[in-house]
Amino acid sequence: MADKSRTFEIRMERIEFLTKGAGGNRARTEHTLACTLHWPKPGTQARTYARAVEMDGMARDYAEGEWLDAVLLRDTVQPPMAVTFQLSVPLASDTVSKAVGAILKAAFNVAGDFVADAMPTKSAGKVAAAPFDAVASTMTNRSAAVLGQGALPLDDALLAQGGRRVVELRAVRDIVKTAAGGGRGPSSRTRRIAAKGDVVARLALVFEPRP
């Protein structure tokens, strides 16, 4: 029987935010982006990768020389399958590595020491991944840390020939901002930033086959 496996790479060409959430659209922000391959091969339900994303504004285009900042994953799979993406709200810069590690710990239920070793470092880069099969369970939809998520089916033609795809990431819940109201008594005003299902970000992705 012929081998139906495909080795491929996904990297970002552009990421665009329509909103960064209740915290406001600050110019310089850092986020986590988790990618989960669903049924990458028989007997493997999911495999999760996570990385840090640094922004200087609401959109970023990645140049050819920014491969390390742009790459999301490289893997060998047996299509058809699917990939989902989950993007966080802005996080404090000193917590991004911990957040990436927490995603992996939730996804793979591994020991804390292993997660600490897998987290991004200045020398190792900004990508973290678990090099083994497991059932993925990243941040829950109810978590305030989740800005949006999206999915994309992957077939043999895309993985074999490569190509470009745009994935819309949608809010998994209403995103609201609460501000203190005026007057003498305790009060607050709530403003909805995005409704559940609204597009909050877009990923322009490049799929490239690898030998």
Coordinates of C-alpha atoms in Angstrom, one line a residue:
M1 CA 0.0 0.0 0.0
A2 CA 1.4 3.4 -0.9
D3 CA 2.3 5.8 1.9
K4 CA -0.3 8.5 2.1
S5 CA 1.7 10.7 4.5
R6 CA 2.4 14.3 3.8
T7 CA 5.0 16.5 5.4
F8 CA 4.1 20.1 5.3
E9 CA 4.8 23.5 7.0
I10 CA 2.4 26.3 8.0
R11 CA 3.6 29.8 8.5
M12 CA 1.9 33.2 8.8
E13 CA 2.0 35.6 5.9
R14 CA -0.1 38.2 7.7
I15 CA -2.1 38.5 10.9
E16 CA -4.7 41.2 11.3
F17 CA -6.7 42.2 14.3
L18 CA -10.1 43.8 14.0
T19 CA -10.1 44.2 17.8
K20 CA -7.7 43.1 20.6
G21 CA -10.5 42.7 23.1
A22 CA -11.7 44.5 26.2
G23 CA -8.2 45.7 27.1
G24 CA -8.1 48.1 24.2
N25 CA -6.2 48.2 20.9
R26 CA -2.7 49.1 22.3
A27 CA -0.1 49.4 19.6
R28 CA 2.5 47.0 21.0
T29 CA 1.0 43.7 22.3
E30 CA 2.0 40.1 22.7
H31 CA -0.3 37.1 22.3
T32 CA -0.3 33.3 22.2
L33 CA -1.5 31.4 19.2
A34 CA -2.3 27.7 19.6
C35 CA -2.7 25.4 16.6
T36 CA -4.2 21.9 16.9
L37 CA -4.1 19.3 14.2
H38 CA -7.2 17.1 14.4
W39 CA -6.8 13.4 13.5
P40 CA -3.4 13.9 11.9
K41 CA -3.1 10.2 11.4
P42 CA -5.1 7.1 12.4
G43 CA -5.0 6.5 16.2
T44 CA -4.0 10.1 16.9
Q45 CA -6.9 12.4 17.9
A46 CA -5.0 15.6 18.1
R47 CA -1.6 17.3 18.2
T48 CA -1.1 20.9 19.5
Y49 CA 1.6 23.5 18.9
A50 CA 1.8 26.9 20.5
R51 CA 3.8 30.1 20.0
A52 CA 4.1 33.7 20.9
V53 CA 2.9 36.4 18.5
E54 CA 4.3 39.9 18.8
M55 CA 2.4 42.9 17.4
D56 CA 3.2 46.5 16.8
G57 CA -0.2 47.7 15.7
M58 CA -3.3 46.0 14.4
A59 CA -1.7 44.1 11.6
R60 CA 1.7 42.5 10.8
D61 CA 3.1 41.3 7.5
Y62 CA 5.9 38.7 7.7
A63 CA 8.9 39.1 5.4
E64 CA 10.9 36.1 4.1
G65 CA 13.6 36.8 6.7
E66 CA 11.1 36.5 9.6
W67 CA 10.6 32.7 9.2
L68 CA 11.2 32.0 12.9
D69 CA 8.5 34.6 13.9
A70 CA 6.1 33.3 11.2
V71 CA 6.3 29.5 11.4
L72 CA 3.5 27.8 13.2
L73 CA 4.3 24.1 12.7
R74 CA 5.9 21.5 10.6
D75 CA 4.5 18.0 10.7
T76 CA 3.8 14.7 8.9
V77 CA 0.2 13.8 8.6
Q78 CA -2.3 11.6 6.7
P79 CA -5.1 13.7 5.2
P80 CA -7.9 14.5 5.2
M81 CA -7.9 16.2 8.5
A82 CA -8.4 19.7 10.0
V83 CA -6.5 22.4 11.9
T84 CA -7.9 24.8 14.5
F85 CA -6.4 28.1 15.7
Q86 CA -6.9 29.8 19.0
L87 CA -5.6 33.3 19.6
S88 CA -5.3 35.0 23.0
V89 CA -6.0 38.6 24.1
P90 CA -3.0 40.7 24.8
L91 CA -0.8 39.3 27.6
A92 CA 1.9 40.9 29.7
S93 CA 5.3 40.3 28.1
D94 CA 6.7 38.5 31.2
T95 CA 3.8 36.0 31.1
V96 CA 3.7 35.0 27.4
S97 CA 6.2 32.1 27.9
K98 CA 4.2 30.9 30.9
A99 CA 1.0 31.1 28.9
V100 CA 2.5 29.1 26.0
G101 CA 3.6 26.5 28.5
A102 CA 0.2 26.4 30.2
I103 CA -1.4 25.8 26.8
L104 CA 0.9 22.8 26.3
K105 CA 0.4 21.5 29.8
A106 CA -3.4 21.6 29.3
A107 CA -3.1 20.1 25.9
F108 CA -0.9 17.2 26.8
N109 CA -1.3 16.7 30.6
V110 CA 2.5 16.4 31.0
A111 CA 4.7 17.1 34.0
G112 CA 5.5 20.7 34.8
D113 CA 9.2 20.1 34.4
F114 CA 8.7 19.0 30.8
V115 CA 6.5 22.0 30.1
A116 CA 9.1 24.3 31.5
D117 CA 11.7 22.7 29.2
A118 CA 9.4 23.2 26.2
M119 CA 8.6 26.8 26.8
P120 CA 10.2 29.4 24.5
T121 CA 13.5 30.9 25.5
K122 CA 15.8 33.6 24.1
S123 CA 18.1 30.9 22.6
A124 CA 15.5 28.4 21.4
G125 CA 13.1 30.9 19.8
K126 CA 9.4 31.5 20.2
V127 CA 7.9 28.2 19.2
A128 CA 6.9 25.5 21.6
A129 CA 5.5 22.1 20.6
A130 CA 5.0 18.7 22.1
P131 CA 6.9 16.0 20.1
F132 CA 4.4 13.2 20.8
D133 CA 0.8 12.3 20.2
A134 CA -1.9 13.2 22.7
V135 CA -5.5 14.4 23.1
A136 CA -5.5 18.2 22.8
S137 CA -7.4 20.3 25.2
T138 CA -6.3 24.0 25.1
M139 CA -7.9 27.0 26.7
T140 CA -11.7 26.6 27.2
N141 CA -14.1 28.8 25.2
R142 CA -15.2 30.3 28.5
S143 CA -11.8 31.6 29.3
A144 CA -11.4 35.4 29.2
A145 CA -7.9 34.8 27.7
V146 CA -9.4 33.5 24.4
L147 CA -9.9 36.3 21.9
G148 CA -11.0 34.1 18.9
Q149 CA -10.7 30.8 17.2
G150 CA -11.2 29.4 13.7
A151 CA -10.9 26.1 11.8
L152 CA -9.6 25.0 8.4
P153 CA -10.1 21.6 6.7
L154 CA -6.9 20.2 5.1
D155 CA -7.0 17.9 2.1
D156 CA -4.3 16.0 0.2
A157 CA -4.2 18.6 -2.6
L158 CA -3.3 21.5 -0.3
L159 CA -0.7 19.6 1.6
A160 CA 0.9 18.1 -1.5
Q161 CA 0.9 21.2 -3.7
G162 CA 0.9 24.0 -1.1
G163 CA -1.0 27.2 -1.3
R164 CA -2.4 30.1 0.6
R165 CA -5.5 30.3 2.8
V166 CA -7.1 33.0 5.0
V167 CA -8.7 31.8 8.3
E168 CA -11.2 34.1 10.1
L169 CA -10.9 33.9 13.9
R170 CA -14.3 34.5 15.6
A171 CA -15.2 35.5 19.1
V172 CA -16.2 32.5 21.2
R173 CA -18.3 34.7 23.5
D174 CA -19.5 38.3 23.8
I175 CA -16.5 40.5 24.5
V176 CA -17.5 43.4 26.8
K177 CA -15.7 46.2 28.4
T178 CA -16.9 47.6 31.8
A179 CA -16.0 51.1 32.8
A180 CA -16.8 53.0 36.0
G181 CA -19.9 55.2 35.6
G182 CA -20.3 58.8 36.7
G183 CA -22.3 60.0 39.7
R184 CA -21.9 59.5 43.4
G185 CA -23.0 55.9 43.9
P186 CA -21.1 52.8 42.7
S187 CA -22.1 52.2 39.1
S188 CA -20.6 50.9 35.9
R189 CA -21.2 51.0 32.2
T190 CA -20.8 48.0 29.9
R191 CA -19.9 48.3 26.2
R192 CA -19.9 45.3 23.9
I193 CA -16.6 45.2 21.9
A194 CA -17.6 42.1 19.8
A195 CA -20.5 39.7 19.8
K196 CA -20.1 36.0 19.9
G197 CA -19.4 34.8 16.3
D198 CA -18.0 38.2 15.2
V199 CA -14.6 38.1 13.3
V200 CA -12.0 39.5 15.6
A201 CA -8.8 38.6 13.6
R202 CA -7.6 37.0 10.4
L203 CA -4.7 34.8 9.6
A204 CA -3.2 34.7 6.1
L205 CA -1.3 31.4 6.0
V206 CA 1.2 29.8 3.6
F207 CA 1.1 26.0 3.3
E208 CA 4.3 24.5 1.9
P209 CA 5.1 20.9 1.3
R210 CA 8.4 19.6 2.7
P211 CA 10.4 16.5 1.7

